Short mmCIF file of C-alpha atoms and ligand atoms in Angstrom, two decimals:
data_model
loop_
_atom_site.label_atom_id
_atom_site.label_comp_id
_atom_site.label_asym_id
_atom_site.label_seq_id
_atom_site.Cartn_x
_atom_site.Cartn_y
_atom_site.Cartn_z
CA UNK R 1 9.05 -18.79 -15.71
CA UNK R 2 9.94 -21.27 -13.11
CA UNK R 3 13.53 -21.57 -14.46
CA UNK R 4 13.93 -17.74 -15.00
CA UNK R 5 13.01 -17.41 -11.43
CA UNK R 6 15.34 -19.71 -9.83
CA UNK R 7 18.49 -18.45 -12.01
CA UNK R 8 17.63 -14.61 -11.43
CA UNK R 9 16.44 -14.91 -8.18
CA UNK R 10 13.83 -12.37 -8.92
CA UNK R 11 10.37 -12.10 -7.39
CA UNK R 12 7.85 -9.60 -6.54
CA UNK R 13 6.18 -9.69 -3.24
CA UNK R 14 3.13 -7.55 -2.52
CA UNK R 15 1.37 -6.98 1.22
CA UNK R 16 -1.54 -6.09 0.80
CA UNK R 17 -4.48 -5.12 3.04
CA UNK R 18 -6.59 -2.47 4.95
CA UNK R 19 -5.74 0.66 6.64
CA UNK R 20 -3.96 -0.60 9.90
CA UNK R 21 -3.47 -3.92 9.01
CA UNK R 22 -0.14 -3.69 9.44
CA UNK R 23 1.54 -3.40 5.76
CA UNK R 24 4.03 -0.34 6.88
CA UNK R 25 5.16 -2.78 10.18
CA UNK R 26 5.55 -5.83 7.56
CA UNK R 27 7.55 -3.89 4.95
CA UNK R 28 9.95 -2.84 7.53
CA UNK R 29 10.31 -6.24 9.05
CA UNK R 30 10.93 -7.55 5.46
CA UNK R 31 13.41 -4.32 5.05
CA UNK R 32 15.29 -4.61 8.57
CA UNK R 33 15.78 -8.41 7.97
CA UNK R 34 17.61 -7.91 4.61
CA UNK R 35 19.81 -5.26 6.06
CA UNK R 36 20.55 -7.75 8.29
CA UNK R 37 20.92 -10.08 5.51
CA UNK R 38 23.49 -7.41 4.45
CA UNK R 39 21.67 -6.92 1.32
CA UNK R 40 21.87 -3.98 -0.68
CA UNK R 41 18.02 -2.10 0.15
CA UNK R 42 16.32 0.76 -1.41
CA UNK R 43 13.13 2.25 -0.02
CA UNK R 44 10.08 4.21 -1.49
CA UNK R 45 7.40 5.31 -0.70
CA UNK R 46 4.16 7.44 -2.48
CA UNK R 47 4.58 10.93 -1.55
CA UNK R 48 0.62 11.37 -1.07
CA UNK R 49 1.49 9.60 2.36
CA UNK R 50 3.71 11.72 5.18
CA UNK R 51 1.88 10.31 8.28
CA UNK R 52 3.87 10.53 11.52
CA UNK R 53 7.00 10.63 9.99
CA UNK R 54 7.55 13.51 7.27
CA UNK R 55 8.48 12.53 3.89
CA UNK R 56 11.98 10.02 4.22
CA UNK R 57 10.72 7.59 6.16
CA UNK R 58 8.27 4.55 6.21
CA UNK R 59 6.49 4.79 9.03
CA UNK R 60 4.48 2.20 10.54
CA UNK R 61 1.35 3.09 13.19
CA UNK R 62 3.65 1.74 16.14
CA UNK R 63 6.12 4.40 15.69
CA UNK R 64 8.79 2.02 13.56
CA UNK R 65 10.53 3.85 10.33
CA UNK R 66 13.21 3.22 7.73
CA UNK R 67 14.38 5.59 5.98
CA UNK R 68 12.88 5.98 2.05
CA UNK R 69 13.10 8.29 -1.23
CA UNK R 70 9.64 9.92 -1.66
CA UNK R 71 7.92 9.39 -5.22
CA UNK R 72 5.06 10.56 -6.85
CA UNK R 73 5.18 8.11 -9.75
CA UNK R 74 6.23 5.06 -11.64
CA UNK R 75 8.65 7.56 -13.70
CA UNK R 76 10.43 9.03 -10.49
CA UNK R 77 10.93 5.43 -8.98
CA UNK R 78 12.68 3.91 -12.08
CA UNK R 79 15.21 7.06 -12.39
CA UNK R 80 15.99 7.15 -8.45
CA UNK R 81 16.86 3.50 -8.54
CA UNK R 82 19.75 2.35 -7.91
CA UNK R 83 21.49 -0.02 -9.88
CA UNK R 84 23.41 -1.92 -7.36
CA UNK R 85 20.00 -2.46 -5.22
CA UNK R 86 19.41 -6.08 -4.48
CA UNK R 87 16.27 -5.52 -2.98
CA UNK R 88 13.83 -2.38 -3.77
CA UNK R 89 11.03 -2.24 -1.27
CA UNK R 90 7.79 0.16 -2.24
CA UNK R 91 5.04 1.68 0.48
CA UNK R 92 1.69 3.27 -0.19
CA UNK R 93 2.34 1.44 -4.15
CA UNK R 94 -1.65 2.01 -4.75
CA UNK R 95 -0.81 5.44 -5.15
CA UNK R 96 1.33 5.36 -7.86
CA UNK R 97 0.21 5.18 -11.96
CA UNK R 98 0.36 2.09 -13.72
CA UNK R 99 3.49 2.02 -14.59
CA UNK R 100 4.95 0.32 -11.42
CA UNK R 101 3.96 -2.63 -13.09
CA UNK R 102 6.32 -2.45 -15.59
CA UNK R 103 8.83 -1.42 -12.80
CA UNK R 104 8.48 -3.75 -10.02
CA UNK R 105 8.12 -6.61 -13.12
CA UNK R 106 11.57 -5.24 -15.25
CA UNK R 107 13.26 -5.87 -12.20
CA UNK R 108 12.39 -9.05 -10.66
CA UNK R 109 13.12 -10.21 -14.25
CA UNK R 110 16.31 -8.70 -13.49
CA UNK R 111 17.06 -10.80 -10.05
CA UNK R 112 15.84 -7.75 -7.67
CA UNK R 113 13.83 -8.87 -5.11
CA UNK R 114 10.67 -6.24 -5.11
CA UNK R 115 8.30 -5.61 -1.70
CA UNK R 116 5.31 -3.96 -2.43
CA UNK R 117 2.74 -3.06 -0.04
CA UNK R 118 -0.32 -1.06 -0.57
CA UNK R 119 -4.24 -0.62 0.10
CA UNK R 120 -6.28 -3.23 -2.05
CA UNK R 121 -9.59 -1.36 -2.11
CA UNK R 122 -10.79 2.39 -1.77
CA UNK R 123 -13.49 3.97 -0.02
CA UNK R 124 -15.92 2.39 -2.24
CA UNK R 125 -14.27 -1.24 -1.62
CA UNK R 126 -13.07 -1.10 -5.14
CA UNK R 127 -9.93 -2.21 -6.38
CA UNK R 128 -7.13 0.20 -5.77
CA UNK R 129 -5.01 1.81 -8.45
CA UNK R 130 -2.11 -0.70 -9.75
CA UNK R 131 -2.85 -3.15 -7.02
CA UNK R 132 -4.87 -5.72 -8.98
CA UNK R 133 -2.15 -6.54 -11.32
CA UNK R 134 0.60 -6.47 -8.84
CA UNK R 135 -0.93 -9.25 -7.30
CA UNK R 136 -1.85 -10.91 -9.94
CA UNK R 137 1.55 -10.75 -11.01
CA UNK R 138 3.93 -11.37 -7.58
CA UNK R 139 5.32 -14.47 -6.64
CA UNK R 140 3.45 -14.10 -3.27
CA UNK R 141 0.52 -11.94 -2.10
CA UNK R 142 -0.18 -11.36 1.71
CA UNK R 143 -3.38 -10.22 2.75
CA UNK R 144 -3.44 -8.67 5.81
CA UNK R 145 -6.19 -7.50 8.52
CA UNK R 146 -6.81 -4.90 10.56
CA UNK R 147 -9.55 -4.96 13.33
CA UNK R 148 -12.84 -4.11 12.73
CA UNK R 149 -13.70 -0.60 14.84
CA UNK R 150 -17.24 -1.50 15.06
CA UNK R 151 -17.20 -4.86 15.99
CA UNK R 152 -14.06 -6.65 16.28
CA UNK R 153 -13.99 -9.07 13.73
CA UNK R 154 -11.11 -8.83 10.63
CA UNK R 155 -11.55 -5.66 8.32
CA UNK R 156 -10.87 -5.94 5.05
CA UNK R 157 -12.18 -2.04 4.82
CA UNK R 158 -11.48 1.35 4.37
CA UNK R 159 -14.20 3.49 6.20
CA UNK R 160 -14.56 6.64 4.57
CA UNK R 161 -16.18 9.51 7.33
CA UNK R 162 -16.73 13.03 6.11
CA UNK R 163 -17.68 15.25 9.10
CA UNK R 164 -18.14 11.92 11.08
CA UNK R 165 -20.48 10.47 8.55
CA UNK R 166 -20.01 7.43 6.40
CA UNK R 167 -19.20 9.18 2.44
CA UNK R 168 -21.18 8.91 -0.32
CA UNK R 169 -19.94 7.00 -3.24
CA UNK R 170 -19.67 9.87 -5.42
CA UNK R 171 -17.58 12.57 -2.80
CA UNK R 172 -14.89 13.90 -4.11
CA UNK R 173 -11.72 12.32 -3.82
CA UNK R 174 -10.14 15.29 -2.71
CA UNK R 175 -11.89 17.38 0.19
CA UNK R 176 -12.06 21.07 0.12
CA UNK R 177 -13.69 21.80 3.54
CA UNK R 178 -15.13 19.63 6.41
CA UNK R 179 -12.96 17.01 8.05
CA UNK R 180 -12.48 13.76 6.70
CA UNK R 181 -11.22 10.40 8.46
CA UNK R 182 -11.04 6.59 7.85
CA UNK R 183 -11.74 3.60 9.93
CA UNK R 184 -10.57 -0.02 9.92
CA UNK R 185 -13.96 -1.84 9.08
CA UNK R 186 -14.90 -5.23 8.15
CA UNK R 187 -17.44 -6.35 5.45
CA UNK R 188 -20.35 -6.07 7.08
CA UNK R 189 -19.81 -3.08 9.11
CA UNK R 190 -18.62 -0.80 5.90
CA UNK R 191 -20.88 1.37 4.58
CA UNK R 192 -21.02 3.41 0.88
CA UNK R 193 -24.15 5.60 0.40
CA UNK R 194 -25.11 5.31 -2.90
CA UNK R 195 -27.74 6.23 -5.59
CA UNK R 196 -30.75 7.91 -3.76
CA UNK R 197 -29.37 7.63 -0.49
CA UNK R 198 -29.18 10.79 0.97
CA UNK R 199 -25.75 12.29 0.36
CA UNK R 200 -24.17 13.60 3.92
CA UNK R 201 -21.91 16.29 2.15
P1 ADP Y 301 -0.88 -0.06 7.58
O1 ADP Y 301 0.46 0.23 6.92
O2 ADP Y 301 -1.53 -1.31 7.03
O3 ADP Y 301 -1.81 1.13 7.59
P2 ADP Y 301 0.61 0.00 10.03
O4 ADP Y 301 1.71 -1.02 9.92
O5 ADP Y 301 0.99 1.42 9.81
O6 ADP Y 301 -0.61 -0.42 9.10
O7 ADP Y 301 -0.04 -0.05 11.49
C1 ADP Y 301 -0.52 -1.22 12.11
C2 ADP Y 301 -0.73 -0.91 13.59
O8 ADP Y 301 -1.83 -0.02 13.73
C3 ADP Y 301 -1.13 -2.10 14.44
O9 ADP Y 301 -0.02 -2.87 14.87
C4 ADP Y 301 -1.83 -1.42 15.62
O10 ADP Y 301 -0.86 -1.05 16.59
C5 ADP Y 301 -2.38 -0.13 15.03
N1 ADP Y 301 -3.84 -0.08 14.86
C6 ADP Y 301 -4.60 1.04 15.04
N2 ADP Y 301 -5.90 0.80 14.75
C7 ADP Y 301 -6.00 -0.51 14.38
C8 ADP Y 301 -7.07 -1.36 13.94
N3 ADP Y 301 -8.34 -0.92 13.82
N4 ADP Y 301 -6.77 -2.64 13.63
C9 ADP Y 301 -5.51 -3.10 13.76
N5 ADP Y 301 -4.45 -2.35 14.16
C10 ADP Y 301 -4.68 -1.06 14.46
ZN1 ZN Y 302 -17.40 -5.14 11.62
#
Protein backbone atom coordinates (compact mmCIF):
# COMPACT_ATOMS: atom_id res chain seq x y z
CA UNK A 1 0.00 0.00 0.00
CA UNK A 2 2.78 2.18 1.10
CA UNK A 3 4.66 1.64 -2.21
CA UNK A 4 1.46 1.98 -4.40
CA UNK A 5 0.98 5.24 -2.73
CA UNK A 6 4.22 6.83 -3.22
CA UNK A 7 4.48 5.70 -7.09
CA UNK A 8 0.74 6.83 -7.88
CA UNK A 9 0.67 9.61 -5.79
CA UNK A 10 -2.86 8.82 -4.92
CA UNK A 11 -4.65 9.56 -1.65
CA UNK A 12 -7.98 10.30 -0.37
CA UNK A 13 -8.47 13.06 2.05
CA UNK A 14 -11.75 13.49 3.90
CA UNK A 15 -12.83 16.78 6.23
CA UNK A 16 -15.04 15.91 8.19
CA UNK A 17 -17.14 17.58 10.91
CA UNK A 18 -20.33 19.46 12.08
CA UNK A 19 -22.55 21.88 10.47
CA UNK A 20 -20.36 25.14 10.46
CA UNK A 21 -17.29 23.74 11.25
CA UNK A 22 -15.87 24.94 8.45
CA UNK A 23 -15.57 21.86 5.82
CA UNK A 24 -16.97 24.10 2.68
CA UNK A 25 -14.07 27.01 3.76
CA UNK A 26 -11.40 23.99 4.02
CA UNK A 27 -12.32 22.34 0.70
CA UNK A 28 -11.90 25.54 -1.05
CA UNK A 29 -8.66 26.40 0.59
CA UNK A 30 -7.46 22.85 -0.40
CA UNK A 31 -9.13 23.66 -4.05
CA UNK A 32 -7.72 27.38 -4.50
CA UNK A 33 -4.21 26.17 -3.42
CA UNK A 34 -4.00 23.46 -6.16
CA UNK A 35 -5.17 25.87 -8.78
CA UNK A 36 -2.48 27.67 -7.65
CA UNK A 37 -0.46 24.63 -7.75
CA UNK A 38 -1.64 24.72 -11.42
CA UNK A 39 -3.16 21.43 -11.01
CA UNK A 40 -5.77 20.15 -13.05
CA UNK A 41 -9.21 20.45 -10.37
CA UNK A 42 -12.63 19.15 -10.64
CA UNK A 43 -15.36 20.06 -8.19
CA UNK A 44 -18.64 18.36 -6.89
CA UNK A 45 -20.84 18.73 -4.87
CA UNK A 46 -24.37 16.74 -3.58
CA UNK A 47 -27.16 18.41 -5.21
CA UNK A 48 -29.41 18.07 -1.89
CA UNK A 49 -27.21 21.18 -0.86
CA UNK A 50 -27.80 24.80 -2.86
CA UNK A 51 -27.23 27.06 0.22
CA UNK A 52 -26.24 30.64 -0.63
CA UNK A 53 -24.94 29.90 -3.77
CA UNK A 54 -27.38 28.00 -6.30
CA UNK A 55 -26.32 24.78 -7.64
CA UNK A 56 -22.42 25.39 -9.41
CA UNK A 57 -20.76 26.48 -6.70
CA UNK A 58 -19.27 25.37 -3.26
CA UNK A 59 -20.13 27.71 -1.04
CA UNK A 60 -18.73 28.20 2.24
CA UNK A 61 -20.82 30.20 5.28
CA UNK A 62 -18.34 33.26 4.78
CA UNK A 63 -19.50 33.91 1.38
CA UNK A 64 -16.30 32.00 -0.46
CA UNK A 65 -17.29 29.67 -3.68
CA UNK A 66 -15.63 27.66 -6.43
CA UNK A 67 -17.28 26.72 -8.98
CA UNK A 68 -18.61 22.72 -9.02
CA UNK A 69 -20.75 20.10 -11.18
CA UNK A 70 -23.86 19.24 -9.08
CA UNK A 71 -24.48 15.35 -8.43
CA UNK A 72 -26.98 13.39 -6.99
CA UNK A 73 -24.98 10.16 -6.86
CA UNK A 74 -21.94 7.99 -6.95
CA UNK A 75 -23.11 7.06 -10.70
CA UNK A 76 -23.32 10.81 -11.93
CA UNK A 77 -19.83 11.64 -10.33
CA UNK A 78 -17.88 8.77 -12.05
CA UNK A 79 -19.44 9.67 -15.67
CA UNK A 80 -18.87 13.62 -15.23
CA UNK A 81 -15.27 13.01 -14.39
CA UNK A 82 -12.83 14.03 -16.14
CA UNK A 83 -10.07 12.07 -17.15
CA UNK A 84 -7.30 14.52 -17.21
CA UNK A 85 -8.32 15.70 -13.45
CA UNK A 86 -5.38 15.55 -11.14
CA UNK A 87 -7.27 16.39 -8.29
CA UNK A 88 -11.24 15.72 -7.83
CA UNK A 89 -12.53 17.51 -4.79
CA UNK A 90 -16.25 16.33 -3.38
CA UNK A 91 -18.70 18.62 -0.92
CA UNK A 92 -21.75 17.55 1.03
CA UNK A 93 -20.11 13.55 0.13
CA UNK A 94 -22.56 12.19 3.09
CA UNK A 95 -25.19 12.68 0.75
CA UNK A 96 -24.29 10.56 -1.82
CA UNK A 97 -24.95 6.35 -1.98
CA UNK A 98 -22.29 4.10 -1.26
CA UNK A 99 -20.80 3.96 -4.13
CA UNK A 100 -18.39 6.96 -3.71
CA UNK A 101 -16.39 4.57 -2.05
CA UNK A 102 -15.60 2.75 -4.86
CA UNK A 103 -15.11 6.18 -6.63
CA UNK A 104 -13.04 8.29 -4.50
CA UNK A 105 -10.92 4.68 -3.83
CA UNK A 106 -10.62 3.69 -7.98
CA UNK A 107 -9.04 6.85 -8.26
CA UNK A 108 -6.58 7.50 -5.66
CA UNK A 109 -5.46 4.00 -6.82
CA UNK A 110 -5.20 5.74 -9.97
CA UNK A 111 -2.76 8.77 -8.68
CA UNK A 112 -5.85 11.38 -8.30
CA UNK A 113 -5.66 13.15 -5.36
CA UNK A 114 -9.47 12.96 -3.83
CA UNK A 115 -10.92 15.82 -1.11
CA UNK A 116 -13.85 14.78 0.49
CA UNK A 117 -15.70 16.66 2.98
CA UNK A 118 -18.94 15.87 4.53
CA UNK A 119 -21.17 15.72 7.86
CA UNK A 120 -20.01 12.70 10.12
CA UNK A 121 -23.23 12.27 12.08
CA UNK A 122 -27.06 13.07 11.55
CA UNK A 123 -29.62 14.45 13.65
CA UNK A 124 -29.55 11.47 15.76
CA UNK A 125 -25.54 11.71 16.15
CA UNK A 126 -25.34 8.66 14.04
CA UNK A 127 -22.95 7.95 11.51
CA UNK A 128 -23.68 9.64 8.25
CA UNK A 129 -24.26 7.87 4.95
CA UNK A 130 -20.76 6.78 3.23
CA UNK A 131 -18.78 8.74 5.73
CA UNK A 132 -17.64 5.91 8.01
CA UNK A 133 -15.77 4.12 5.38
CA UNK A 134 -14.35 7.11 3.73
CA UNK A 135 -12.54 7.69 6.71
CA UNK A 136 -11.72 4.64 7.45
CA UNK A 137 -10.30 4.40 4.19
CA UNK A 138 -8.38 8.09 3.44
CA UNK A 139 -4.94 8.68 3.90
CA UNK A 140 -5.92 11.54 6.30
CA UNK A 141 -9.13 12.44 8.18
CA UNK A 142 -9.71 16.04 9.62
CA UNK A 143 -12.17 16.53 12.13
CA UNK A 144 -13.34 19.75 12.40
CA UNK A 145 -15.49 21.95 15.00
CA UNK A 146 -17.92 24.28 14.97
CA UNK A 147 -18.98 26.30 18.13
CA UNK A 148 -21.35 25.16 20.37
CA UNK A 149 -24.68 27.68 20.17
CA UNK A 150 -25.57 26.91 23.63
CA UNK A 151 -22.55 27.15 25.35
CA UNK A 152 -19.46 27.77 23.56
CA UNK A 153 -17.48 24.87 23.82
CA UNK A 154 -16.54 22.61 20.37
CA UNK A 155 -19.68 20.93 18.68
CA UNK A 156 -19.34 17.90 17.27
CA UNK A 157 -23.39 18.16 16.60
CA UNK A 158 -26.06 18.57 14.38
CA UNK A 159 -29.10 20.13 16.28
CA UNK A 160 -32.14 19.12 14.72
CA UNK A 161 -35.24 21.96 15.63
CA UNK A 162 -38.66 21.37 14.19
CA UNK A 163 -40.86 24.45 14.88
CA UNK A 164 -38.03 25.58 17.32
CA UNK A 165 -38.05 22.35 19.21
CA UNK A 166 -35.31 19.81 19.53
CA UNK A 167 -36.74 16.55 16.91
CA UNK A 168 -37.64 13.42 17.91
CA UNK A 169 -35.58 10.53 16.85
CA UNK A 170 -38.11 9.09 14.73
CA UNK A 171 -39.30 12.59 12.52
CA UNK A 172 -39.26 12.20 9.27
CA UNK A 173 -36.34 12.87 7.36
CA UNK A 174 -38.11 14.88 5.03
CA UNK A 175 -40.58 17.67 6.44
CA UNK A 176 -43.89 18.29 4.93
CA UNK A 177 -45.07 21.34 6.99
CA UNK A 178 -43.66 23.33 10.00
CA UNK A 179 -40.21 24.85 9.79
CA UNK A 180 -37.23 23.03 10.43
CA UNK A 181 -33.56 24.33 11.35
CA UNK A 182 -30.19 23.03 12.71
CA UNK A 183 -27.76 24.26 15.22
CA UNK A 184 -24.03 23.79 15.82
CA UNK A 185 -24.12 21.88 19.26
CA UNK A 186 -21.67 20.11 21.28
CA UNK A 187 -22.10 16.74 23.15
CA UNK A 188 -23.62 17.70 25.97
CA UNK A 189 -25.84 20.35 24.78
CA UNK A 190 -27.49 18.01 21.83
CA UNK A 191 -30.56 16.67 22.41
CA UNK A 192 -32.67 13.51 20.55
CA UNK A 193 -36.12 12.79 22.10
CA UNK A 194 -36.55 9.37 22.09
CA UNK A 195 -38.81 6.40 23.13
CA UNK A 196 -41.59 7.80 25.48
CA UNK A 197 -40.45 11.18 25.38
CA UNK A 198 -43.03 13.24 24.25
CA UNK A 199 -42.74 13.72 20.50
CA UNK A 200 -42.88 17.73 19.61
CA UNK A 201 -44.28 17.08 16.00
P1 LIG B 1 -19.52 23.72 6.93
O1 LIG B 1 -19.18 23.45 5.48
O2 LIG B 1 -18.78 22.81 7.88
O3 LIG B 1 -21.01 23.76 7.20
P2 LIG B 1 -18.69 26.41 6.36
O4 LIG B 1 -17.28 26.34 5.84
O5 LIG B 1 -19.77 26.56 5.34
O6 LIG B 1 -18.97 25.16 7.31
O7 LIG B 1 -18.86 27.65 7.36
C1 LIG B 1 -18.02 27.89 8.46
C2 LIG B 1 -18.28 29.32 8.93
O8 LIG B 1 -19.58 29.39 9.51
C3 LIG B 1 -17.37 29.80 10.04
O9 LIG B 1 -16.15 30.31 9.56
C4 LIG B 1 -18.22 30.91 10.68
O10 LIG B 1 -18.02 32.13 9.98
C5 LIG B 1 -19.66 30.48 10.40
N1 LIG B 1 -20.41 30.01 11.57
C6 LIG B 1 -21.74 30.23 11.78
N2 LIG B 1 -22.18 29.61 12.90
C7 LIG B 1 -21.11 28.97 13.45
C8 LIG B 1 -20.90 28.15 14.61
N3 LIG B 1 -21.90 27.84 15.46
N4 LIG B 1 -19.66 27.67 14.84
C9 LIG B 1 -18.65 27.98 14.00
N5 LIG B 1 -18.77 28.75 12.89
C10 LIG B 1 -19.99 29.24 12.60
ZN1 LIG C 1 -22.70 22.88 24.38
Amino acid sequence: MTQHFQLTGGWVEVVAGSMFSGKSEELIRRVRRAMIAKKRVQVFKSHLDNRYTGKFAVGSHDGRTVEAIPVDSAAQVAQRLDPDAQVIAIDEVQFLDEGIVEVATGLADQGVRVILAGIDTDFRGEPFGPMPRLMCLAEVVDKLHAICVQCGMPASRNQRLINGEPAHWDSPLIMVGGTESYEARCRSCHTVLRGDQPSLL
